[in-house]
Amino acid sequence: MDSLIVNVLTKNQDVLLKKWLIELEKTDITGHVKFAATPNMLRDTNEEFFRLLLKHISYNDISQDGSIERFFDQLLQTGLPVNYMTQGLQGMRRVILDVLLDDGSIDKEKAIELYNDIDRWLDPILNRVVENSAQIWEKTISIQKSALLELTAPLIPVFQQVSVMPLIGTIDTERAKLIMENLLDGVIKYRSEVVLIDITGVPVVDTMVAHHIIQAADAVRLLGSTCILVGIRPEIAQTIVSLGIDLTAFPTKSTLQKGMERALEITSQEIVRKED
Amino acid sequence: MDIQSCVEVRNEWDIVSARQLGRNMAKELGFGNVDQARITTAISELARNIYLYAGNGKICIQPIDQLGKKGLKIIALDSGPGIRDIRRVMEDGYTTSGGLGAGLPGVKRLMDEFSIESTVDVGTEINATKWLR
Amino acid sequence: MRIPILKLHEYLLITIQVELDDQTALQFQEDLLSKIHDTGAKGVVIDLTSVDMIDSFIAKVLGDVVRMSKLMGAQVVLTGIQPAVAITLIDLGISMREVPTALDLEQGLDKLRLELEG
């Protein structure tokens, strides 16, 4: 790094900070509910960054001791909106140009040349912030995806030969496949003669979801077990009929309780109140 | 380097050899129980089509590795009469042999990727791939 | 290759333990029908526990066997279809809704008894 820049910036660091903070105030992060920072915290963060920046300004390469990287990594973890960081860095670029141009000791041409240096120096930081934040998002998404797969309905044996599979949440093709495998393996494992599939927790039953459920019921029947679809709310009955979905091949019940009564009947079992 | 294994299909017993080869390769690649059955069944359908409609041809099975994504590719080749109306044969329930008409559309559903190319009086090539989950 | 057919009172029991090729499947169809004819059996259980693949051809033969037997007065139950086999059949678009099924041989016999006797 040209020692001229270092001199100018160190000399003008108070002006630089003041201008930069004004620049930063233009960035509106009030819309980001996720980041709950007090103004004090934000000010501390800004000053800490400025301090790091000045410390590093005499290096040619920002990754000399990795402290800027660590600083941004930590910031990202706190949930500070990424646009605040990118705007902060871009703001810094503008402010530095201002300061260089205002400084009487440098002519315009030299200032532009120095500014190019600054550009090359700030860009990697900016890239790193964006890249890291994208990585954090990707990681979050993949964690949530596997968490969703873990949600994939278990088959719960309730009575002898009777099991229940409560379905919760949206059913896409990938999930439907896993549900089907779980369901069939469970039928074999618990020797379930009747399986109740409870769709109370499925928010929307469209043609696709109904298709998956019908396939699961068909497969259960192939194994030699009976599938009863329960938890059919009025609005679901309405959509099923208006979409022209044919569920007549399978027994259906409005509630899990009614389905359970039917299941006990099929397996020749009954619940009897104990006489004292 | 991907190595292809092929089975010539000329009679009904070759259908069994083709699907046994497929099952072994699927098992070796680490496919689960259900996907093994899917692959084996798809091969059986494709091999039977060759036997029924083309008389002879071959089934080739090839492990693939694309940027770390592993899978198994089935290639069904014949120099039979070809298929006049591909859209028809991809319809569920369409059959000219008295079967269930589940063959080709079924294979498409069993596998992850499916393509068919056919020229009348020249022959047919079907490619179907299953990716390792 | 032939698949053995066992007689137990008025029922016929078949456990398929070989990989079914087309000829064996068709031979089995023929053998079963003549056995029903010879014994006057009222019920048939075909156990598929050891079968690891059913393609559309085998599915058609099985479905046909069930319908043909019914014409001859014998009720057929398929038992022991494995999860992987069931999923494959569903993918193929074959649900065999008209074919009676049961979890295993024992329940298959119970089902027949229930339907034939009461």
Short mmCIF file of C-alpha atoms in Angstrom, two decimals:
data_model
loop_
_atom_site.label_atom_id
_atom_site.label_comp_id
_atom_site.label_asym_id
_atom_site.label_seq_id
_atom_site.Cartn_x
_atom_site.Cartn_y
_atom_site.Cartn_z
CA MET A 1 0.00 0.00 0.00
CA ASP A 2 1.24 3.43 -0.95
CA SER A 3 2.49 5.13 2.17
CA LEU A 4 0.82 8.31 0.95
CA ILE A 5 -2.62 6.78 1.55
CA VAL A 6 -1.62 5.58 4.97
CA ASN A 7 -0.44 9.08 5.87
CA VAL A 8 -3.50 10.85 4.51
CA LEU A 9 -5.94 8.46 6.10
CA THR A 10 -4.25 8.40 9.47
CA LYS A 11 -4.01 12.16 9.45
CA ASN A 12 -7.72 12.51 8.63
CA GLN A 13 -9.06 9.64 10.66
CA ASP A 14 -11.42 11.74 12.74
CA VAL A 15 -13.01 13.30 9.66
CA LEU A 16 -13.15 9.90 8.04
CA LEU A 17 -14.98 8.33 10.96
CA LYS A 18 -17.44 11.21 11.23
CA LYS A 19 -18.25 11.15 7.54
CA TRP A 20 -18.51 7.38 7.50
CA LEU A 21 -20.91 7.29 10.45
CA ILE A 22 -23.15 9.82 8.72
CA GLU A 23 -23.02 7.65 5.62
CA LEU A 24 -23.93 4.60 7.69
CA GLU A 25 -26.97 6.29 9.23
CA LYS A 26 -28.51 6.36 5.77
CA THR A 27 -28.68 2.58 5.88
CA ASP A 28 -32.03 1.60 7.25
CA ILE A 29 -32.00 -1.67 9.13
CA THR A 30 -35.10 -1.11 11.19
CA GLY A 31 -36.95 -3.52 8.91
CA HIS A 32 -34.73 -6.36 10.04
CA VAL A 33 -36.44 -7.72 13.12
CA LYS A 34 -33.91 -10.50 13.44
CA PHE A 35 -31.09 -8.25 14.57
CA ALA A 36 -31.95 -6.84 17.96
CA ALA A 37 -29.11 -4.42 18.61
CA THR A 38 -29.10 -1.38 20.80
CA PRO A 39 -27.76 1.81 19.19
CA ASN A 40 -24.80 1.47 21.56
CA MET A 41 -23.96 -1.97 20.26
CA LEU A 42 -24.17 -0.74 16.72
CA ARG A 43 -21.90 2.20 17.51
CA ASP A 44 -19.39 -0.09 19.20
CA THR A 45 -19.44 -2.40 16.21
CA ASN A 46 -18.88 0.47 13.79
CA GLU A 47 -16.00 1.86 15.81
CA GLU A 48 -14.43 -1.54 16.19
CA PHE A 49 -14.56 -2.00 12.43
CA PHE A 50 -13.06 1.42 11.84
CA ARG A 51 -10.26 0.67 14.28
CA LEU A 52 -9.51 -2.65 12.55
CA LEU A 53 -9.57 -0.92 9.20
CA LEU A 54 -7.04 1.64 10.23
CA LYS A 55 -4.86 -0.99 11.80
CA HIS A 56 -4.87 -2.90 8.56
CA ILE A 57 -4.45 0.05 6.33
CA SER A 58 -0.70 -0.27 6.38
CA TYR A 59 -0.88 -3.88 5.17
CA ASN A 60 -0.95 -4.69 1.51
CA ASP A 61 -3.32 -7.54 2.04
CA ILE A 62 -6.25 -7.57 4.41
CA SER A 63 -5.86 -11.23 5.27
CA GLN A 64 -2.54 -10.64 7.01
CA ASP A 65 -3.60 -11.75 10.47
CA GLY A 66 -7.18 -12.77 9.78
CA SER A 67 -8.68 -10.42 12.34
CA ILE A 68 -10.93 -8.66 9.81
CA GLU A 69 -12.21 -12.04 8.67
CA ARG A 70 -12.93 -13.10 12.22
CA PHE A 71 -14.63 -9.81 12.88
CA PHE A 72 -17.02 -10.24 9.96
CA ASP A 73 -17.63 -13.91 10.69
CA GLN A 74 -18.68 -12.98 14.21
CA LEU A 75 -20.83 -10.14 12.93
CA LEU A 76 -22.64 -12.46 10.55
CA GLN A 77 -23.33 -14.85 13.42
CA THR A 78 -25.02 -12.05 15.40
CA GLY A 79 -27.48 -11.67 12.55
CA LEU A 80 -26.43 -8.15 11.54
CA PRO A 81 -28.08 -7.72 8.13
CA VAL A 82 -25.62 -8.34 5.35
CA ASN A 83 -26.75 -5.22 3.49
CA TYR A 84 -25.65 -3.10 6.48
CA MET A 85 -22.15 -4.54 6.12
CA THR A 86 -21.98 -4.15 2.35
CA GLN A 87 -23.33 -0.59 2.54
CA GLY A 88 -20.86 0.14 5.30
CA LEU A 89 -17.99 -1.05 3.15
CA GLN A 90 -19.24 0.78 0.08
CA GLY A 91 -19.79 3.88 2.20
CA MET A 92 -16.23 3.62 3.43
CA ARG A 93 -15.03 3.60 -0.17
CA ARG A 94 -16.95 6.81 -0.96
CA VAL A 95 -15.75 8.52 2.21
CA ILE A 96 -12.14 7.64 1.54
CA LEU A 97 -12.41 9.14 -1.96
CA ASP A 98 -13.91 12.30 -0.46
CA VAL A 99 -11.08 12.59 2.03
CA LEU A 100 -8.44 11.98 -0.63
CA LEU A 101 -9.95 14.64 -2.89
CA ASP A 102 -10.34 17.15 -0.06
CA ASP A 103 -6.74 16.73 1.06
CA GLY A 104 -4.80 19.58 -0.46
CA SER A 105 -1.49 17.73 -0.69
CA ILE A 106 -2.63 15.31 -3.42
CA ASP A 107 -3.54 16.21 -6.99
CA LYS A 108 -6.67 14.72 -8.59
CA GLU A 109 -4.84 12.21 -10.76
CA LYS A 110 -2.92 10.83 -7.83
CA ALA A 111 -6.12 10.68 -5.82
CA ILE A 112 -7.82 8.54 -8.48
CA GLU A 113 -4.80 6.26 -8.59
CA LEU A 114 -4.87 5.86 -4.83
CA TYR A 115 -8.57 5.29 -4.97
CA ASN A 116 -8.00 2.37 -7.33
CA ASP A 117 -5.68 0.88 -4.72
CA ILE A 118 -8.36 1.29 -2.09
CA ASP A 119 -10.82 -0.39 -4.42
CA ARG A 120 -8.63 -3.43 -4.89
CA TRP A 121 -8.12 -3.54 -1.18
CA LEU A 122 -11.76 -3.29 -0.11
CA ASP A 123 -13.16 -5.62 -2.75
CA PRO A 124 -11.88 -8.86 -1.19
CA ILE A 125 -13.44 -7.86 2.15
CA LEU A 126 -16.73 -7.19 0.45
CA ASN A 127 -16.57 -10.47 -1.47
CA ARG A 128 -15.79 -12.34 1.68
CA VAL A 129 -18.75 -10.88 3.53
CA VAL A 130 -21.14 -11.78 0.72
CA GLU A 131 -19.64 -15.23 0.29
CA ASN A 132 -19.74 -16.00 3.98
CA SER A 133 -23.27 -14.84 4.36
CA ALA A 134 -24.33 -17.00 1.41
CA GLN A 135 -22.56 -19.94 3.01
CA ILE A 136 -24.30 -19.37 6.32
CA TRP A 137 -27.64 -19.32 4.51
CA GLU A 138 -26.90 -22.46 2.57
CA LYS A 139 -25.89 -24.21 5.76
CA THR A 140 -29.06 -23.05 7.50
CA ILE A 141 -31.20 -24.26 4.62
CA SER A 142 -29.56 -27.67 4.52
CA ILE A 143 -29.90 -28.04 8.30
CA GLN A 144 -33.56 -27.13 8.08
CA LYS A 145 -34.07 -29.49 5.18
CA SER A 146 -32.68 -32.43 7.12
CA ALA A 147 -34.67 -31.37 10.15
CA LEU A 148 -37.77 -31.47 7.98
CA LEU A 149 -36.87 -34.95 6.78
CA GLU A 150 -36.50 -36.06 10.39
CA LEU A 151 -40.04 -34.83 10.92
CA THR A 152 -41.10 -37.45 8.43
CA ALA A 153 -43.91 -39.22 10.12
CA PRO A 154 -43.18 -42.26 12.27
CA LEU A 155 -45.61 -45.17 12.34
CA ILE A 156 -46.83 -45.59 15.90
CA PRO A 157 -48.22 -48.94 17.04
CA VAL A 158 -51.25 -48.22 19.25
CA PHE A 159 -53.12 -51.46 19.76
CA GLN A 160 -52.30 -54.95 18.62
CA GLN A 161 -52.37 -54.88 14.81
CA VAL A 162 -53.39 -51.22 14.75
CA SER A 163 -50.94 -48.38 14.00
CA VAL A 164 -51.27 -44.66 13.41
CA MET A 165 -49.24 -42.37 11.17
CA PRO A 166 -49.85 -38.70 11.88
CA LEU A 167 -48.83 -36.52 8.94
CA ILE A 168 -47.80 -32.99 9.77
CA GLY A 169 -46.88 -30.21 7.40
CA THR A 170 -46.57 -29.90 3.67
CA ILE A 171 -46.04 -33.07 1.66
CA ASP A 172 -43.77 -32.81 -1.37
CA THR A 173 -42.62 -35.64 -3.60
CA GLU A 174 -39.38 -36.24 -1.71
CA ARG A 175 -41.17 -36.39 1.63
CA ALA A 176 -43.93 -38.54 0.20
CA LYS A 177 -41.37 -41.16 -0.83
CA LEU A 178 -39.90 -41.29 2.68
CA ILE A 179 -43.33 -41.39 4.27
CA MET A 180 -44.24 -44.32 2.04
CA GLU A 181 -41.08 -46.26 2.96
CA ASN A 182 -41.54 -45.57 6.68
CA LEU A 183 -45.16 -46.57 6.48
CA LEU A 184 -44.52 -49.88 4.72
CA ASP A 185 -41.54 -50.85 6.85
CA GLY A 186 -43.62 -50.09 9.94
CA VAL A 187 -46.52 -52.23 8.73
CA ILE A 188 -44.14 -55.20 8.41
CA LYS A 189 -42.32 -54.45 11.68
CA TYR A 190 -45.46 -54.17 13.82
CA ARG A 191 -47.55 -56.59 11.72
CA SER A 192 -50.24 -53.92 11.51
CA GLU A 193 -53.49 -55.10 10.00
CA VAL A 194 -54.92 -51.62 10.03
CA VAL A 195 -53.05 -48.35 9.54
CA LEU A 196 -54.68 -45.01 10.25
CA ILE A 197 -53.18 -42.14 8.28
CA ASP A 198 -54.09 -38.92 10.08
CA ILE A 199 -54.01 -35.83 7.86
CA THR A 200 -55.29 -33.39 10.50
CA GLY A 201 -51.89 -31.66 10.40
CA VAL A 202 -51.65 -31.37 6.62
CA PRO A 203 -52.56 -27.77 5.78
CA VAL A 204 -53.45 -28.21 2.11
CA VAL A 205 -54.62 -31.30 0.28
CA ASP A 206 -54.32 -30.65 -3.45
CA THR A 207 -54.31 -33.19 -6.30
CA MET A 208 -50.61 -33.88 -5.80
CA VAL A 209 -50.88 -34.53 -2.06
CA ALA A 210 -54.01 -36.65 -2.57
CA HIS A 211 -52.16 -38.61 -5.24
CA HIS A 212 -49.31 -39.35 -2.79
CA ILE A 213 -51.78 -40.41 -0.10
CA ILE A 214 -53.68 -42.67 -2.51
CA GLN A 215 -50.40 -44.28 -3.60
CA ALA A 216 -49.43 -44.90 0.02
CA ALA A 217 -52.82 -46.44 0.75
CA ASP A 218 -52.56 -48.63 -2.36
CA ALA A 219 -49.10 -49.82 -1.32
CA VAL A 220 -50.30 -50.59 2.22
CA ARG A 221 -53.11 -52.64 0.73
CA LEU A 222 -50.65 -54.59 -1.44
CA LEU A 223 -48.81 -55.66 1.72
CA GLY A 224 -52.09 -57.05 2.99
CA SER A 225 -53.04 -54.36 5.47
CA THR A 226 -55.92 -51.88 5.45
CA CYS A 227 -55.45 -48.14 5.32
CA ILE A 228 -57.99 -45.77 6.84
CA LEU A 229 -57.64 -42.07 6.08
CA VAL A 230 -58.64 -39.96 9.07
CA GLY A 231 -58.65 -36.30 10.05
CA ILE A 232 -60.59 -35.08 7.04
CA ARG A 233 -61.70 -31.56 7.90
CA PRO A 234 -64.71 -30.02 6.16
CA GLU A 235 -62.59 -27.77 3.94
CA ILE A 236 -60.44 -30.76 2.92
CA ALA A 237 -63.54 -32.79 2.01
CA GLN A 238 -64.65 -29.82 -0.08
CA THR A 239 -61.36 -29.50 -1.98
CA ILE A 240 -61.13 -33.26 -2.53
CA VAL A 241 -64.56 -33.37 -4.13
CA SER A 242 -64.24 -30.17 -6.14
CA LEU A 243 -60.86 -31.30 -7.51
CA GLY A 244 -62.53 -34.53 -8.59
CA ILE A 245 -60.16 -36.70 -6.53
CA ASP A 246 -61.52 -40.23 -6.14
CA LEU A 247 -60.96 -41.58 -2.65
CA THR A 248 -63.82 -44.07 -2.75
CA ALA A 249 -61.44 -47.03 -2.86
CA PHE A 250 -60.37 -46.26 0.73
CA PRO A 251 -62.26 -46.01 3.96
CA THR A 252 -62.16 -42.47 5.34
CA LYS A 253 -63.26 -41.02 8.68
CA SER A 254 -63.54 -37.48 9.92
CA THR A 255 -61.59 -38.02 13.14
CA LEU A 256 -58.84 -40.25 14.50
CA GLN A 257 -61.26 -41.47 17.16
CA LYS A 258 -63.83 -42.68 14.64
CA GLY A 259 -61.08 -44.28 12.60
CA MET A 260 -59.78 -46.05 15.69
CA GLU A 261 -63.23 -47.45 16.44
CA ARG A 262 -63.40 -48.83 12.91
CA ALA A 263 -59.87 -50.26 13.19
CA LEU A 264 -60.76 -52.12 16.38
CA GLU A 265 -63.86 -53.46 14.68
CA ILE A 266 -61.82 -54.77 11.73
CA THR A 267 -59.33 -56.47 14.04
CA SER A 268 -62.14 -57.89 16.25
CA GLN A 269 -61.08 -55.93 19.31
CA GLU A 270 -63.00 -53.62 21.60
CA ILE A 271 -62.38 -51.31 24.50
CA VAL A 272 -64.42 -52.24 27.54
CA ARG A 273 -64.95 -50.04 30.59
CA LYS A 274 -63.69 -51.73 33.74
CA GLU A 275 -66.48 -52.59 36.20
CA ASP A 276 -65.61 -51.83 39.80
CA MET B 1 -13.51 -44.26 -16.69
CA ASP B 2 -16.96 -45.71 -16.64
CA ILE B 3 -17.23 -49.36 -17.39
CA GLN B 4 -20.31 -50.69 -19.12
CA SER B 5 -21.64 -54.18 -18.64
CA CYS B 6 -23.97 -55.50 -21.30
CA VAL B 7 -26.37 -58.39 -21.69
CA GLU B 8 -27.63 -59.48 -25.11
CA VAL B 9 -31.41 -59.95 -25.10
CA ARG B 10 -32.61 -62.65 -27.47
CA ASN B 11 -34.92 -64.79 -25.36
CA GLU B 12 -36.94 -64.69 -22.15
CA TRP B 13 -34.12 -65.99 -19.97
CA ASP B 14 -31.91 -63.11 -21.02
CA ILE B 15 -34.45 -60.84 -19.31
CA VAL B 16 -33.62 -62.59 -16.02
CA SER B 17 -29.86 -62.27 -16.64
CA ALA B 18 -30.21 -58.57 -17.43
CA ARG B 19 -32.10 -57.80 -14.23
CA GLN B 20 -29.76 -59.92 -12.11
CA LEU B 21 -26.83 -57.96 -13.50
CA GLY B 22 -28.69 -54.75 -12.69
CA ARG B 23 -29.49 -55.80 -9.14
CA ASN B 24 -25.89 -56.79 -8.44
CA MET B 25 -24.52 -53.53 -9.79
CA ALA B 26 -27.13 -51.49 -7.91
CA LYS B 27 -26.27 -53.31 -4.68
CA GLU B 28 -22.56 -52.76 -5.23
CA LEU B 29 -23.07 -49.03 -5.77
CA GLY B 30 -24.89 -48.82 -2.45
CA PHE B 31 -28.49 -48.37 -3.57
CA GLY B 32 -31.08 -49.12 -0.89
CA ASN B 33 -33.55 -51.95 -0.95
CA VAL B 34 -36.33 -50.02 -2.62
CA ASP B 35 -34.15 -48.43 -5.30
CA GLN B 36 -32.61 -51.83 -6.07
CA ALA B 37 -36.11 -53.13 -6.74
CA ARG B 38 -36.89 -50.05 -8.86
CA ILE B 39 -33.76 -50.49 -10.99
CA THR B 40 -34.27 -54.23 -11.38
CA THR B 41 -37.88 -53.75 -12.40
CA ALA B 42 -37.03 -51.00 -14.89
CA ILE B 43 -34.43 -53.27 -16.51
CA SER B 44 -36.95 -56.08 -16.66
CA GLU B 45 -39.47 -53.85 -18.44
CA LEU B 46 -36.91 -52.56 -20.94
CA ALA B 47 -35.50 -56.03 -21.63
CA ARG B 48 -38.98 -57.44 -22.15
CA ASN B 49 -39.78 -54.67 -24.62
CA ILE B 50 -36.68 -55.61 -26.61
CA TYR B 51 -37.66 -59.28 -26.57
CA LEU B 52 -41.31 -58.62 -27.44
CA TYR B 53 -41.00 -55.92 -30.07
CA ALA B 54 -37.50 -56.01 -31.53
CA GLY B 55 -36.60 -59.68 -31.23
CA ASN B 56 -33.09 -58.91 -30.12
CA GLY B 57 -30.97 -56.12 -28.77
CA LYS B 58 -28.99 -55.42 -25.63
CA ILE B 59 -29.19 -53.91 -22.18
CA CYS B 60 -26.11 -52.07 -20.95
CA ILE B 61 -25.64 -50.93 -17.38
CA GLN B 62 -23.14 -48.31 -16.45
CA PRO B 63 -22.18 -46.77 -13.12
CA ILE B 64 -21.84 -43.01 -13.47
CA ASP B 65 -20.14 -40.33 -11.43
CA GLN B 66 -20.94 -36.76 -12.37
CA LEU B 67 -19.18 -34.20 -10.17
CA GLY B 68 -19.41 -36.55 -7.22
CA LYS B 69 -23.04 -37.41 -7.92
CA LYS B 70 -23.23 -41.17 -8.28
CA GLY B 71 -25.80 -43.15 -10.19
CA LEU B 72 -26.59 -46.02 -12.46
CA LYS B 73 -27.50 -45.68 -16.11
CA ILE B 74 -29.47 -48.26 -18.08
CA ILE B 75 -29.14 -48.20 -21.84
CA ALA B 76 -31.55 -50.32 -23.88
CA LEU B 77 -30.56 -50.71 -27.54
CA ASP B 78 -32.22 -52.55 -30.36
CA SER B 79 -32.33 -52.46 -34.13
CA GLY B 80 -35.97 -53.45 -34.32
CA PRO B 81 -38.89 -51.83 -36.12
CA GLY B 82 -38.70 -48.63 -34.03
CA ILE B 83 -41.58 -46.81 -32.42
CA ARG B 84 -43.95 -44.90 -34.71
CA ASP B 85 -45.70 -42.81 -32.09
CA ILE B 86 -43.56 -42.20 -29.01
CA ARG B 87 -46.26 -40.14 -27.34
CA ARG B 88 -48.64 -43.11 -27.52
CA VAL B 89 -46.21 -45.57 -25.89
CA MET B 90 -45.61 -43.12 -23.05
CA GLU B 91 -49.33 -43.18 -22.21
CA ASP B 92 -50.41 -45.32 -19.28
CA GLY B 93 -52.40 -48.33 -20.36
CA TYR B 94 -51.37 -48.28 -24.01
CA THR B 95 -50.36 -51.74 -25.20
CA THR B 96 -50.09 -53.64 -28.45
CA SER B 97 -49.15 -56.93 -26.82
CA GLY B 98 -52.02 -57.50 -24.39
CA GLY B 99 -49.88 -56.47 -21.41
CA LEU B 100 -50.78 -53.94 -18.75
CA GLY B 101 -49.40 -51.04 -20.75
CA ALA B 102 -47.36 -49.98 -17.73
CA GLY B 103 -43.92 -50.55 -19.29
CA LEU B 104 -42.36 -47.36 -20.58
CA PRO B 105 -44.31 -44.78 -18.55
CA GLY B 106 -43.63 -47.07 -15.57
CA VAL B 107 -39.89 -47.09 -16.25
CA LYS B 108 -39.96 -43.29 -16.44
CA ARG B 109 -41.53 -43.17 -12.97
CA LEU B 110 -39.19 -45.79 -11.52
CA MET B 111 -36.08 -43.91 -12.66
CA ASP B 112 -34.94 -40.28 -12.20
CA GLU B 113 -34.05 -39.50 -15.78
CA PHE B 114 -35.48 -40.97 -18.94
CA SER B 115 -34.98 -40.39 -22.64
CA ILE B 116 -36.07 -42.27 -25.71
CA GLU B 117 -34.95 -42.04 -29.30
CA SER B 118 -36.44 -44.13 -32.04
CA THR B 119 -36.31 -44.23 -35.82
CA VAL B 120 -38.80 -46.36 -37.72
CA ASP B 121 -37.08 -49.39 -39.32
CA VAL B 122 -33.76 -48.45 -37.70
CA GLY B 123 -34.17 -49.09 -34.01
CA THR B 124 -34.69 -47.67 -30.56
CA GLU B 125 -32.39 -46.40 -27.82
CA ILE B 126 -33.67 -45.76 -24.33
CA ASN B 127 -31.56 -44.21 -21.58
CA ALA B 128 -32.68 -44.24 -17.96
CA THR B 129 -30.70 -43.08 -14.94
CA LYS B 130 -31.21 -43.50 -11.21
CA TRP B 131 -29.20 -41.28 -8.85
CA LEU B 132 -27.89 -42.47 -5.52
CA ARG B 133 -29.74 -40.64 -2.74
CA MET C 1 -38.67 -75.08 -13.50
CA ARG C 2 -41.96 -75.73 -11.67
CA ILE C 3 -43.34 -74.18 -8.54
CA PRO C 4 -44.67 -76.74 -6.04
CA ILE C 5 -48.35 -76.47 -5.07
CA LEU C 6 -49.34 -77.93 -1.69
CA LYS C 7 -52.82 -79.01 -0.72
CA LEU C 8 -54.09 -78.43 2.81
CA HIS C 9 -57.72 -79.50 3.31
CA GLU C 10 -59.69 -77.45 0.84
CA TYR C 11 -56.94 -74.93 0.32
CA LEU C 12 -53.92 -74.78 -1.93
CA LEU C 13 -50.69 -73.22 -0.66
CA ILE C 14 -47.92 -71.90 -2.85
CA THR C 15 -44.70 -70.31 -1.67
CA ILE C 16 -42.76 -68.76 -4.51
CA GLN C 17 -39.09 -68.97 -3.68
CA VAL C 18 -37.43 -68.71 -7.06
CA GLU C 19 -36.80 -65.73 -9.28
CA LEU C 20 -39.78 -65.80 -11.62
CA ASP C 21 -38.95 -65.87 -15.29
CA ASP C 22 -41.75 -65.58 -17.81
CA GLN C 23 -41.93 -69.31 -18.59
CA THR C 24 -42.01 -70.36 -14.94
CA ALA C 25 -44.78 -67.83 -14.29
CA LEU C 26 -46.91 -69.07 -17.18
CA GLN C 27 -46.25 -72.71 -16.26
CA PHE C 28 -47.35 -71.91 -12.71
CA GLN C 29 -50.58 -70.37 -14.00
CA GLU C 30 -51.36 -73.55 -15.90
CA ASP C 31 -50.38 -75.87 -13.03
CA LEU C 32 -52.49 -73.98 -10.50
CA LEU C 33 -55.61 -73.99 -12.64
CA SER C 34 -55.41 -77.71 -13.28
CA LYS C 35 -54.76 -78.34 -9.57
CA ILE C 36 -57.88 -76.33 -8.70
CA HIS C 37 -59.77 -78.38 -11.23
CA ASP C 38 -58.42 -81.68 -9.87
CA THR C 39 -58.87 -80.95 -6.15
CA GLY C 40 -61.92 -78.71 -6.15
CA ALA C 41 -60.03 -76.36 -3.84
CA LYS C 42 -62.05 -73.37 -2.61
CA GLY C 43 -59.18 -71.15 -1.60
CA VAL C 44 -55.61 -70.45 -2.69
CA VAL C 45 -52.83 -68.61 -0.87
CA ILE C 46 -49.86 -67.48 -2.93
CA ASP C 47 -47.04 -66.34 -0.65
CA LEU C 48 -44.62 -63.84 -2.18
CA THR C 49 -42.40 -63.17 0.87
CA SER C 50 -39.23 -64.25 -0.96
CA VAL C 51 -40.02 -62.45 -4.20
CA ASP C 52 -37.85 -59.36 -4.56
CA MET C 53 -39.22 -58.02 -7.84
CA ILE C 54 -42.54 -58.00 -9.65
CA ASP C 55 -42.59 -56.33 -13.05
CA SER C 56 -45.64 -55.59 -15.16
CA PHE C 57 -45.54 -59.00 -16.80
CA ILE C 58 -45.48 -60.98 -13.55
CA ALA C 59 -48.13 -58.62 -12.13
CA LYS C 60 -50.34 -59.36 -15.12
CA VAL C 61 -49.85 -63.12 -14.75
CA LEU C 62 -50.70 -62.91 -11.02
CA GLY C 63 -53.77 -60.75 -11.66
CA ASP C 64 -54.90 -63.15 -14.38
CA VAL C 65 -54.40 -66.15 -12.08
CA VAL C 66 -56.62 -64.54 -9.46
CA ARG C 67 -59.40 -63.83 -11.98
CA MET C 68 -59.16 -67.24 -13.65
CA SER C 69 -59.24 -69.07 -10.31
CA LYS C 70 -62.27 -67.08 -9.30
CA LEU C 71 -64.03 -68.20 -12.47
CA MET C 72 -63.30 -71.75 -11.37
CA GLY C 73 -64.71 -71.12 -7.91
CA ALA C 74 -61.48 -70.62 -5.94
CA GLN C 75 -60.69 -67.44 -4.02
CA VAL C 76 -57.02 -66.37 -4.18
CA VAL C 77 -55.14 -64.29 -1.61
CA LEU C 78 -51.65 -62.92 -2.25
CA THR C 79 -49.52 -62.69 0.89
CA GLY C 80 -46.15 -61.37 1.98
CA ILE C 81 -45.59 -58.73 -0.71
CA GLN C 82 -42.44 -56.86 0.40
CA PRO C 83 -42.41 -53.05 0.85
CA ALA C 84 -39.86 -52.56 -1.96
CA VAL C 85 -41.97 -54.67 -4.30
CA ALA C 86 -45.15 -52.78 -3.38
CA ILE C 87 -43.48 -49.40 -3.97
CA THR C 88 -42.18 -50.55 -7.36
CA LEU C 89 -45.63 -51.75 -8.39
CA ILE C 90 -47.16 -48.41 -7.37
CA ASP C 91 -44.46 -46.57 -9.39
CA LEU C 92 -45.36 -48.75 -12.36
CA GLY C 93 -48.97 -47.66 -11.89
CA ILE C 94 -50.16 -51.13 -10.93
CA SER C 95 -52.26 -51.18 -7.75
CA MET C 96 -54.01 -54.56 -8.18
CA ARG C 97 -57.01 -53.24 -6.26
CA GLU C 98 -59.20 -56.21 -7.18
CA VAL C 99 -56.69 -58.73 -5.79
CA PRO C 100 -57.14 -59.75 -2.12
CA THR C 101 -53.98 -59.50 0.02
CA ALA C 102 -52.81 -60.41 3.51
CA LEU C 103 -49.68 -59.81 5.57
CA ASP C 104 -48.55 -63.45 5.76
CA LEU C 105 -49.55 -67.03 5.06
CA GLU C 106 -51.34 -67.38 8.38
CA GLN C 107 -53.45 -64.26 7.93
CA GLY C 108 -54.07 -65.23 4.33
CA LEU C 109 -55.59 -68.51 5.48
CA ASP C 110 -57.63 -66.68 8.15
CA LYS C 111 -58.94 -64.31 5.51
CA LEU C 112 -59.99 -67.17 3.24
CA ARG C 113 -61.63 -69.03 6.09
CA LEU C 114 -63.55 -65.90 7.09
CA GLU C 115 -64.76 -65.29 3.55
CA LEU C 116 -65.61 -68.89 2.72
CA GLU C 117 -67.17 -69.93 6.00
CA GLY C 118 -68.81 -66.93 7.35
#
